PDB file of C-alpha atoms and ligand atoms in Angstrom:
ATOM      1  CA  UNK A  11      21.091  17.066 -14.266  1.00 53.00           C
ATOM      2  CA  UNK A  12      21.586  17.335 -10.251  1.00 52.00           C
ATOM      3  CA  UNK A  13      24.883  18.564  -9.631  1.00 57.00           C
ATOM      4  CA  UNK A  14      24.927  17.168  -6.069  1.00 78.00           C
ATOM      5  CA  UNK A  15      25.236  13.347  -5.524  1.00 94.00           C
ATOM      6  CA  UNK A  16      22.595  11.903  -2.980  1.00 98.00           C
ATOM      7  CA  UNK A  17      24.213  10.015   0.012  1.00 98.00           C
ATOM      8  CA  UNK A  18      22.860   7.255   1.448  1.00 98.00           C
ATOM      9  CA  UNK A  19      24.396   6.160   4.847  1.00 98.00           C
ATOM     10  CA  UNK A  20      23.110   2.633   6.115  1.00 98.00           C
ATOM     11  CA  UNK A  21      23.502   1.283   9.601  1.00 98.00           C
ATOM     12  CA  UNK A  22      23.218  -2.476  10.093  1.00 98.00           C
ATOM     13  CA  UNK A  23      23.984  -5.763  11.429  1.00 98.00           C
ATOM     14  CA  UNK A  24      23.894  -7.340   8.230  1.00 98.00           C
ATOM     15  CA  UNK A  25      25.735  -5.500   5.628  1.00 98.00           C
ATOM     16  CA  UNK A  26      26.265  -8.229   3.021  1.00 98.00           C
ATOM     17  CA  UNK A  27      22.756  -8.180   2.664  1.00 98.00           C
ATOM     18  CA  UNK A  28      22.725  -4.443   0.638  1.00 97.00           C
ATOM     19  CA  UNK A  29      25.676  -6.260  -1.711  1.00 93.00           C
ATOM     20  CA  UNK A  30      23.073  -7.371  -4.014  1.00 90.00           C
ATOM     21  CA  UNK A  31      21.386  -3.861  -4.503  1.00 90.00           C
ATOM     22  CA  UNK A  32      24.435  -2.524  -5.221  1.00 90.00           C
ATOM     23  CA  UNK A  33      25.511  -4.562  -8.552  1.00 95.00           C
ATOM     24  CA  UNK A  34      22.428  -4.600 -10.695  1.00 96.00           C
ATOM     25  CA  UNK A  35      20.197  -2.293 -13.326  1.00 96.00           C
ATOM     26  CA  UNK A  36      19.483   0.900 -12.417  1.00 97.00           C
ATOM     27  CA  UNK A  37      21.205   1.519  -8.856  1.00 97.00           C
ATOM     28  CA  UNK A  38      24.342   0.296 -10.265  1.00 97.00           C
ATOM     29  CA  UNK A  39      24.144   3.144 -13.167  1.00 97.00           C
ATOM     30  CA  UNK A  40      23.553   5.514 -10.555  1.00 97.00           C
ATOM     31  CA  UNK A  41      26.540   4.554  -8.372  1.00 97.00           C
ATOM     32  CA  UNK A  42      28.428   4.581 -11.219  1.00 97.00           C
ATOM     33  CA  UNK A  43      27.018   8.263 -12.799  1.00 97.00           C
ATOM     34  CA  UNK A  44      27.871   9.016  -9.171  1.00 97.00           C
ATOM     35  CA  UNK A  45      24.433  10.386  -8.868  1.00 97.00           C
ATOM     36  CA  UNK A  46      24.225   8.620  -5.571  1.00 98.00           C
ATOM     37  CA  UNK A  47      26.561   6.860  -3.347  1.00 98.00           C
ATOM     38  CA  UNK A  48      26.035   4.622  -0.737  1.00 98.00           C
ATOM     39  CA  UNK A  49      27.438   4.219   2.704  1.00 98.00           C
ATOM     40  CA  UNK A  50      27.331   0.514   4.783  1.00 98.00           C
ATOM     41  CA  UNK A  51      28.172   0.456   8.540  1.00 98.00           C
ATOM     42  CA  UNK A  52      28.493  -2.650  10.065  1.00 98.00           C
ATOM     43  CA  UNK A  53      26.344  -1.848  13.224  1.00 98.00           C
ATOM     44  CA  UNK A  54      29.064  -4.300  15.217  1.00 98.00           C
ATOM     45  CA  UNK A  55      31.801  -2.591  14.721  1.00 98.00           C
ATOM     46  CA  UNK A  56      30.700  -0.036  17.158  1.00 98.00           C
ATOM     47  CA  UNK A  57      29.905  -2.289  19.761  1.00 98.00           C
ATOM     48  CA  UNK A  58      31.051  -1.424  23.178  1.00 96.00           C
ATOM     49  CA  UNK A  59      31.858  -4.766  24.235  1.00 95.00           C
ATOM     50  CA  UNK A  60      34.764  -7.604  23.703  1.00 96.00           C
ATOM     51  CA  UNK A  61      32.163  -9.876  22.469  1.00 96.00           C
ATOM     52  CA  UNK A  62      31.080  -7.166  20.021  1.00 96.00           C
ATOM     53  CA  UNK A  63      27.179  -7.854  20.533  1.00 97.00           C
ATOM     54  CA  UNK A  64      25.299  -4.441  20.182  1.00 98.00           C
ATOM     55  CA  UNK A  65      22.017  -5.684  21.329  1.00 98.00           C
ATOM     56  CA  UNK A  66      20.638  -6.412  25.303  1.00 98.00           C
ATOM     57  CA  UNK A  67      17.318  -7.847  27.512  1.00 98.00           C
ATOM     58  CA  UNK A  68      14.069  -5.772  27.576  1.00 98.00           C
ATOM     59  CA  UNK A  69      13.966  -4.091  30.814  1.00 98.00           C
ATOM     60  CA  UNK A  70      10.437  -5.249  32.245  1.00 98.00           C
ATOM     61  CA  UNK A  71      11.350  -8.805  31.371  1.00 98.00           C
ATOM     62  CA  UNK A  72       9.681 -10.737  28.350  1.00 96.00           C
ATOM     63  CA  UNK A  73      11.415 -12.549  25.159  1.00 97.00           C
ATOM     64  CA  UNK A  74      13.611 -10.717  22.621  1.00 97.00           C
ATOM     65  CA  UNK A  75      16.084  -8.514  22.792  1.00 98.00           C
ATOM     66  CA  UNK A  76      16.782  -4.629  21.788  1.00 98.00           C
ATOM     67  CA  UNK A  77      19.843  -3.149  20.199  1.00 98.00           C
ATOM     68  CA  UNK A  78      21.439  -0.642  22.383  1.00 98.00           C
ATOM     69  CA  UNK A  79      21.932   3.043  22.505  1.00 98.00           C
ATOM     70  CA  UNK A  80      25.566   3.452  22.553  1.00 98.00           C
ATOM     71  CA  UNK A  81      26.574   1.524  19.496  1.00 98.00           C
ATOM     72  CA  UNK A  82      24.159   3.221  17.182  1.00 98.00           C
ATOM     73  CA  UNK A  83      24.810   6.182  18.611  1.00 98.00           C
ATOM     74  CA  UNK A  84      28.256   5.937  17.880  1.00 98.00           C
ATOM     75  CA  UNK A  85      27.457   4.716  14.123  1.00 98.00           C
ATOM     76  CA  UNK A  86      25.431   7.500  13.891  1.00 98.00           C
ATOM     77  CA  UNK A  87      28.261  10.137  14.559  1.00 98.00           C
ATOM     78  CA  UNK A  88      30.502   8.064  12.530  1.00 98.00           C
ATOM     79  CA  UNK A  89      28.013   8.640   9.500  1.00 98.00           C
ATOM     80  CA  UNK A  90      27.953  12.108   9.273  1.00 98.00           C
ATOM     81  CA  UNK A  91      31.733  12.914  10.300  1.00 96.00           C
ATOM     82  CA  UNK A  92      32.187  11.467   6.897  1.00 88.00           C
ATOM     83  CA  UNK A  93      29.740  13.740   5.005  1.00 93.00           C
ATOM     84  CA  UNK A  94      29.499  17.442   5.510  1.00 91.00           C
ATOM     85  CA  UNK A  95      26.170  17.763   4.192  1.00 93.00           C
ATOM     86  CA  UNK A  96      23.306  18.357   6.529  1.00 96.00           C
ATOM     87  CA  UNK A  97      21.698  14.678   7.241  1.00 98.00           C
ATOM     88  CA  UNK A  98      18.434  13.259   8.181  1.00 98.00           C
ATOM     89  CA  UNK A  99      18.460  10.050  10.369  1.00 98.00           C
ATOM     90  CA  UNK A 100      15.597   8.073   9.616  1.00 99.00           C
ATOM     91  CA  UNK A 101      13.998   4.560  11.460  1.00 98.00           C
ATOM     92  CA  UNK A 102      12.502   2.330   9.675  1.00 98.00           C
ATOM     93  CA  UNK A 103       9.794   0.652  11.665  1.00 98.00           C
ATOM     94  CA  UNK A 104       6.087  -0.362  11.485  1.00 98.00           C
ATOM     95  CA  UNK A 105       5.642   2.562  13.491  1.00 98.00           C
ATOM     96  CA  UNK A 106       6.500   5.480  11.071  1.00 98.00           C
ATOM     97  CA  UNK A 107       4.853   6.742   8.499  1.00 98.00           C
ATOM     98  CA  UNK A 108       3.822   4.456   5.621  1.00 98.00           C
ATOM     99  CA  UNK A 109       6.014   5.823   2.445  1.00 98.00           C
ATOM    100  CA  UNK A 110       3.522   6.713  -0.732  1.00 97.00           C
ATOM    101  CA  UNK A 111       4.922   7.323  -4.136  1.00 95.00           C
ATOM    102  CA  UNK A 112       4.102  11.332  -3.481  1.00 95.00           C
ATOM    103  CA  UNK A 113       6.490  11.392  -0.330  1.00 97.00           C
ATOM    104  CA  UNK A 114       9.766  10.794  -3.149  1.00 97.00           C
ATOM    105  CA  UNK A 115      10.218  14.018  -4.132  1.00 96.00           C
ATOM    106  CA  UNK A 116      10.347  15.294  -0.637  1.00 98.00           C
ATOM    107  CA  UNK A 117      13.845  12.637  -0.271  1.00 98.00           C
ATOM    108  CA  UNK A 118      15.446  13.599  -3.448  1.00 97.00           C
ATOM    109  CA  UNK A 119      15.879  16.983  -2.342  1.00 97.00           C
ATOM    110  CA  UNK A 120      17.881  15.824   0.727  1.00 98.00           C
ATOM    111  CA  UNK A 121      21.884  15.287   0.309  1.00 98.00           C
ATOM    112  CA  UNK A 122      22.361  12.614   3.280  1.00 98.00           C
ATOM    113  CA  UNK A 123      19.925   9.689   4.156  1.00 98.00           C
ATOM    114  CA  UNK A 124      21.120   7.800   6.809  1.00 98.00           C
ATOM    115  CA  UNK A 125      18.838   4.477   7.481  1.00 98.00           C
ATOM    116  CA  UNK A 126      18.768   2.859  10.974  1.00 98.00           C
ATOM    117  CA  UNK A 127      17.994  -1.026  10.294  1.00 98.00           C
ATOM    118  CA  UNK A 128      16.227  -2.320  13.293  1.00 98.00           C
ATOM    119  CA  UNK A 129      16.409  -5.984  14.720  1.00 96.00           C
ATOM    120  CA  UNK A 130      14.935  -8.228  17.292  1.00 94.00           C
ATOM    121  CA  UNK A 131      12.740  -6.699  18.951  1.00 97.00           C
ATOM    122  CA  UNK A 132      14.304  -2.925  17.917  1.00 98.00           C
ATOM    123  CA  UNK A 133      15.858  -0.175  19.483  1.00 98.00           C
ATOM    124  CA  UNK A 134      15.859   1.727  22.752  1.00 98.00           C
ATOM    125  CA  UNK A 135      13.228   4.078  22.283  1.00 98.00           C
ATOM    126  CA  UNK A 136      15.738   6.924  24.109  1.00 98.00           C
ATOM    127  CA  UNK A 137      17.422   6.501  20.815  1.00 98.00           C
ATOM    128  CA  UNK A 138      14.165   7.282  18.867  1.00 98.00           C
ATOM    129  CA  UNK A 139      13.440  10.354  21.310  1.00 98.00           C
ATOM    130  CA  UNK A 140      16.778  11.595  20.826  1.00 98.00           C
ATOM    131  CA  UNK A 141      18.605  11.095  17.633  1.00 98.00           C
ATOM    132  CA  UNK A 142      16.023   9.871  15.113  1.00 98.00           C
ATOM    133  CA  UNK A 143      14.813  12.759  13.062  1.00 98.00           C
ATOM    134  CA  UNK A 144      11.868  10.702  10.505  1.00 99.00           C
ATOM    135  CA  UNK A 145      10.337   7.112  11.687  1.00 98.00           C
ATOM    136  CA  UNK A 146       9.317   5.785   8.228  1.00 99.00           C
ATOM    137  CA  UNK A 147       7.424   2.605   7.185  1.00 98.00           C
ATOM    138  CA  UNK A 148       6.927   0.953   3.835  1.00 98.00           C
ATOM    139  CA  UNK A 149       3.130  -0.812   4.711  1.00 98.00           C
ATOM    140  CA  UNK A 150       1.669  -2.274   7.256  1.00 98.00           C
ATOM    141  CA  UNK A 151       3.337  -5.472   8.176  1.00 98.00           C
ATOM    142  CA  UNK A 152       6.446  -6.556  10.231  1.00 98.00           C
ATOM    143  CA  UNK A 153       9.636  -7.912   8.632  1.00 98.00           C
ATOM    144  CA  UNK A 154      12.633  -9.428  10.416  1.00 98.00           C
ATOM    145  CA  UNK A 155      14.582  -6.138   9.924  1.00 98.00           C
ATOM    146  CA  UNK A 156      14.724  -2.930   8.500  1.00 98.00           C
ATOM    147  CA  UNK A 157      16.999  -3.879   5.867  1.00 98.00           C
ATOM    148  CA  UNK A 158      14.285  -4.798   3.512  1.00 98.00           C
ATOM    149  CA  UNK A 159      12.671  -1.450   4.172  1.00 98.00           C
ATOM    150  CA  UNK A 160      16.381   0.607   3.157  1.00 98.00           C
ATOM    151  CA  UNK A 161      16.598  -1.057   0.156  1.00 98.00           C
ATOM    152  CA  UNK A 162      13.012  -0.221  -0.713  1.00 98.00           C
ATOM    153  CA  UNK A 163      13.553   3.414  -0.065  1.00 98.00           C
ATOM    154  CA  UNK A 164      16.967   3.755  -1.706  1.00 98.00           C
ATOM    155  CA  UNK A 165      15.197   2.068  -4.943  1.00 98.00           C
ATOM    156  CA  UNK A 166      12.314   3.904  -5.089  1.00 98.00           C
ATOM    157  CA  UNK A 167      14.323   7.280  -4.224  1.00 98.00           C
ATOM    158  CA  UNK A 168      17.093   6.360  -6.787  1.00 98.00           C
ATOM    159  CA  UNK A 169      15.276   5.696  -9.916  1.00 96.00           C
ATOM    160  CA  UNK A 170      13.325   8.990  -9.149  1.00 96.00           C
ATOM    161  CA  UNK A 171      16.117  11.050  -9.376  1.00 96.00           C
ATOM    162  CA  UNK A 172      16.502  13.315 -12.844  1.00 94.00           C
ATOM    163  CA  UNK A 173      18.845  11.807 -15.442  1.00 91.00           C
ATOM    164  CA  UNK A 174      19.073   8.456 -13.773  1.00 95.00           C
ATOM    165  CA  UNK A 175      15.638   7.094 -15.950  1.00 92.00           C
ATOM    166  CA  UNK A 176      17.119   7.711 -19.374  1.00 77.00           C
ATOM    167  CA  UNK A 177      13.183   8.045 -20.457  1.00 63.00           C
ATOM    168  CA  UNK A 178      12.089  11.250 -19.036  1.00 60.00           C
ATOM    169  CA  UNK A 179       8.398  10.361 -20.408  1.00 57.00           C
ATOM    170  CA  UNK A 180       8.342   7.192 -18.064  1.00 62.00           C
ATOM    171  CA  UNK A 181       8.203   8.881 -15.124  1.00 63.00           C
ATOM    172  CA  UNK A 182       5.922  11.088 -15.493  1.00 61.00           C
ATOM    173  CA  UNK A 183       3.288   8.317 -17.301  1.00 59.00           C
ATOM    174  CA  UNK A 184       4.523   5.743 -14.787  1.00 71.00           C
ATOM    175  CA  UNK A 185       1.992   3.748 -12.188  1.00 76.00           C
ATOM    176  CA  UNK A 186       0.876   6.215  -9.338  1.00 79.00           C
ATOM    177  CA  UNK A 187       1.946  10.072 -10.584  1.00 72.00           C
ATOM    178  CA  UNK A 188      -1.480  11.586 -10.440  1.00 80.00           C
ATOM    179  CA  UNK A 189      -2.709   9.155  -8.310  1.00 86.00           C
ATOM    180  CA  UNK A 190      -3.237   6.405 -11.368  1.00 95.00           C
ATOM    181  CA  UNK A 191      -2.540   3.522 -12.314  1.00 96.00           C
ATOM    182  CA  UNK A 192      -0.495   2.957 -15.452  1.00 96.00           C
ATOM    183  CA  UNK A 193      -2.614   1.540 -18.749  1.00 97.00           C
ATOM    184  CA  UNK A 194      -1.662  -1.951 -20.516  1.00 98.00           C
ATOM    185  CA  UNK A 195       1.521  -1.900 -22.560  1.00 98.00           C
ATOM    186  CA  UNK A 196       2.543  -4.512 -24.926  1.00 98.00           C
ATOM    187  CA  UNK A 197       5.443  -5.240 -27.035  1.00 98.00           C
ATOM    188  CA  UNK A 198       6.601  -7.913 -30.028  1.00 98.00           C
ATOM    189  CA  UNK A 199       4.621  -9.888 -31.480  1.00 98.00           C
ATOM    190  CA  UNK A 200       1.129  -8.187 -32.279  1.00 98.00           C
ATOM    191  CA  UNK A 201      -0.854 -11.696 -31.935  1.00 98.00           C
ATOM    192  CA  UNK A 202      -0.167 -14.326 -29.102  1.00 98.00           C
ATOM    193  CA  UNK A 203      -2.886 -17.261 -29.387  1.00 98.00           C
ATOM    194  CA  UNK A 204      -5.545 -14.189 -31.176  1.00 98.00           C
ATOM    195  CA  UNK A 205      -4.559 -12.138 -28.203  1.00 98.00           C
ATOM    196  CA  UNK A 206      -4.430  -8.872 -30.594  1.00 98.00           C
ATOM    197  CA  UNK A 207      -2.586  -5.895 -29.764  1.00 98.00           C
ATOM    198  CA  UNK A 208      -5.266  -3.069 -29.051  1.00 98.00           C
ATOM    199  CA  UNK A 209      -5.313  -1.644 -32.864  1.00 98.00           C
ATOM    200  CA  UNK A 210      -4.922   1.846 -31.770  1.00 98.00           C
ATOM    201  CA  UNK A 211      -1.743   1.444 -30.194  1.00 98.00           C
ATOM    202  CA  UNK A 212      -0.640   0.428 -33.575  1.00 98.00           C
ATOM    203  CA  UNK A 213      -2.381   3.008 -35.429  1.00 98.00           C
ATOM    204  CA  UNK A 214       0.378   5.891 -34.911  1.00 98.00           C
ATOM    205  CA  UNK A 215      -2.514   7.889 -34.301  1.00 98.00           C
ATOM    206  CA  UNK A 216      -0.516   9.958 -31.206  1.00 98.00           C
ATOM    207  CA  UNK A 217      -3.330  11.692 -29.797  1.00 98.00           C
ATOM    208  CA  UNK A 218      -6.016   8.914 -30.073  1.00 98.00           C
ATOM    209  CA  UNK A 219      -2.710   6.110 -27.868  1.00 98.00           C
ATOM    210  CA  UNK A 220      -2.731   9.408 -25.583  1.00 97.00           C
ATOM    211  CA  UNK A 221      -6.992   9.201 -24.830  1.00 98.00           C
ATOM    212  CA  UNK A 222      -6.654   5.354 -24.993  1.00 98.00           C
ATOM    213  CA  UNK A 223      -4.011   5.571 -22.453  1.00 98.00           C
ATOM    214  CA  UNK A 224      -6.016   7.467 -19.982  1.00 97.00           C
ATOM    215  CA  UNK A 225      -9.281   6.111 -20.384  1.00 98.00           C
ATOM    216  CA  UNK A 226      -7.316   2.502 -19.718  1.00 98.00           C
ATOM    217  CA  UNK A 227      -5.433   4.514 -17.044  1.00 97.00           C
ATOM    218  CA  UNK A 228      -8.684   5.600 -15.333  1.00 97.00           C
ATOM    219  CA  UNK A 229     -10.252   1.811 -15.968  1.00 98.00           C
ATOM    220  CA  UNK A 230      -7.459  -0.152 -14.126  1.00 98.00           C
ATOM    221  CA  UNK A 231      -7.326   2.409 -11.450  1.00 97.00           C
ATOM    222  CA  UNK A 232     -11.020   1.943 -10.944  1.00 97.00           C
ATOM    223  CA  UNK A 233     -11.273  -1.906 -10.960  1.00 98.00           C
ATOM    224  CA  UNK A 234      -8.105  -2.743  -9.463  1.00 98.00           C
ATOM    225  CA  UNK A 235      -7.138   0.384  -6.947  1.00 97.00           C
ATOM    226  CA  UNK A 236     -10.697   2.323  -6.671  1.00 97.00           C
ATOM    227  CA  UNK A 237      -9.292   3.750  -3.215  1.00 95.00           C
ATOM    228  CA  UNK A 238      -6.336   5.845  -5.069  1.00 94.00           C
ATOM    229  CA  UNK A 239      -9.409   7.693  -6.833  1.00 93.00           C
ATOM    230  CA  UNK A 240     -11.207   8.457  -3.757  1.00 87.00           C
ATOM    231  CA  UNK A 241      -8.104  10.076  -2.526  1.00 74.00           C
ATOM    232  CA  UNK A 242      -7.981  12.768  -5.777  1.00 72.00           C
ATOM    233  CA  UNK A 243     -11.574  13.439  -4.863  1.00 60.00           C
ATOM    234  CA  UNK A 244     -10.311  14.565  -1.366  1.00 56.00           C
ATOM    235  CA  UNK A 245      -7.798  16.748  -2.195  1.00 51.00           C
ATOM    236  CA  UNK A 246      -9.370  18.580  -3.862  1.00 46.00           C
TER     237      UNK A 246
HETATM  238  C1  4GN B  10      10.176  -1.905   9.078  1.00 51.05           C
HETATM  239  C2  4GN B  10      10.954  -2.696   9.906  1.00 51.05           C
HETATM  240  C3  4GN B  10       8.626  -3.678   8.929  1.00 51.05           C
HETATM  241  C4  4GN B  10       8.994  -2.404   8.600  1.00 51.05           C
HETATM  242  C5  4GN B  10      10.511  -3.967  10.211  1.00 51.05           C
HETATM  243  C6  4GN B  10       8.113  -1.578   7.718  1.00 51.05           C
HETATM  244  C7  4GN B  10      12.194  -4.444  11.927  1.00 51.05           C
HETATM  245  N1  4GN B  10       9.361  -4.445   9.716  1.00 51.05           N
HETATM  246  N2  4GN B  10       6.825  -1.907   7.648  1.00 51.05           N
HETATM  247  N3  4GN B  10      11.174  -4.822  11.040  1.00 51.05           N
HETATM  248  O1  4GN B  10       8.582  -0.645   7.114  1.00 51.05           O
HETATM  249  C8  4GN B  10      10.497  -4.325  15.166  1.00 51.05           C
HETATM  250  C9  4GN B  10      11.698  -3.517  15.387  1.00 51.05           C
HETATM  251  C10 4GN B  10      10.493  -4.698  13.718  1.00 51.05           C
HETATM  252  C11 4GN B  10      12.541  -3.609  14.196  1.00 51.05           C
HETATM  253  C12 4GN B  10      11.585  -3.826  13.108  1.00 51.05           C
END
């Protein structure tokens, strides 16, 4: 068991959108284990205005707008005057690098996350230069925000994390650790419409469900994901 909770610091315009991630299954545990805890702030209230708008025209011209410097700046410093620990700030953006299921342990090492949501058409890139330590991405499409993105990262970090998966087996046999896909699993009952259960997996025969798991390992990774097995080749 960690003995040092993992903070996540988010900085938004929407904060009623984490609300949901916050009250079901797994992250929920976690908040409540206080293996992680998790920071919202509300990008406006930082606003340097009366009409507390934090965003402004492109200079150059063209549609959309950009959030400014100052208020996340200011959100920023807000963040980690409430948590000692050292911090990372990251951007989430098309732009960074595209997150892969190897890149997780690297985050759950780190005590303070703190996620810049972009909107419109982003932020000012002085910001980027200046403050932003990591520009992440989770694939290679555009969203409406970076929300989306946080939430993604704070799942996939989260359930990651030792003791929060009360299996310890299903990480390790889980989709993607050594680069493969997980085999077929079934449960209850052994025959839908003479779709049998493989017999083996019902044999109790450990070390003959351990080959049948990898061989059917290695077969969906080939058929379905034949790229992930031209990366192993690489490394090596
Ligand atoms: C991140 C942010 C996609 C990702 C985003 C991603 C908000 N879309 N692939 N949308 O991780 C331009 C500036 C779009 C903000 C950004």
């Amino acid at each position: 068991m960690r003995k040092k909770m993992i903070q996540f610091s988010i900085i938004t315009i929407f904060p009623n959108m984490f609300n949901p991630i916050f009250k079901y299954g797994i992250i929920r545990q976690a908040i409540k284990k206080k293996i992680i805890n998790i920071k919202i702030l509300n990008l406006r209230d930082f606003s340097i205005n009366k009409r507390k708008t934090v965003d402004d025209k492109i200079y150059g011209g063209g549609p959309g707008m950009l959030i400014m410097f100052l208020p996340l700046f200011k959100a920023v410093i807000n963040a980690k005057k409430n948590y000692k620990e050292k911090s990372i700030v990251i951007y989430l953006s098309p732009q960074g690098k595209v997150l892969k299921h190897n890149h997780i342990k690297y985050f759950i090492k780190k005590k303070h996350l703190i996620f810049i949501c972009g909107r419109y058409k982003g932020i000012d890139e002085r910001f980027i230069q200046t403050q932003v330590d990591e520009e992440w991405s989770i694939g290679d499409f555009v969203l409406t925000g970076g929300e989306l993105p946080a939430m993604i990262f704070i799942d996939a970090i989260t359930r990651s994390i030792p003791g929060v998966l009360n299996n310890k087996h299903s990480l390790i046999e889980e989709s993607f650790n050594n680069d493969l896909l997980d085999c077929p699993n079934y449960t209850r009952p052994k025959n839908i419409a003479n779709h049998i259960v493989p017999s083996i997996l019902l044999s109790g025969n450990h070390k003959k469900i351990k080959e049948w798991r990898l061989k059917h390992s290695l077969k969906n990774t080939l058929l379905k994901r034949p790229d992930l097995l031209k990366n192993k080749k690489n490394k090596k």
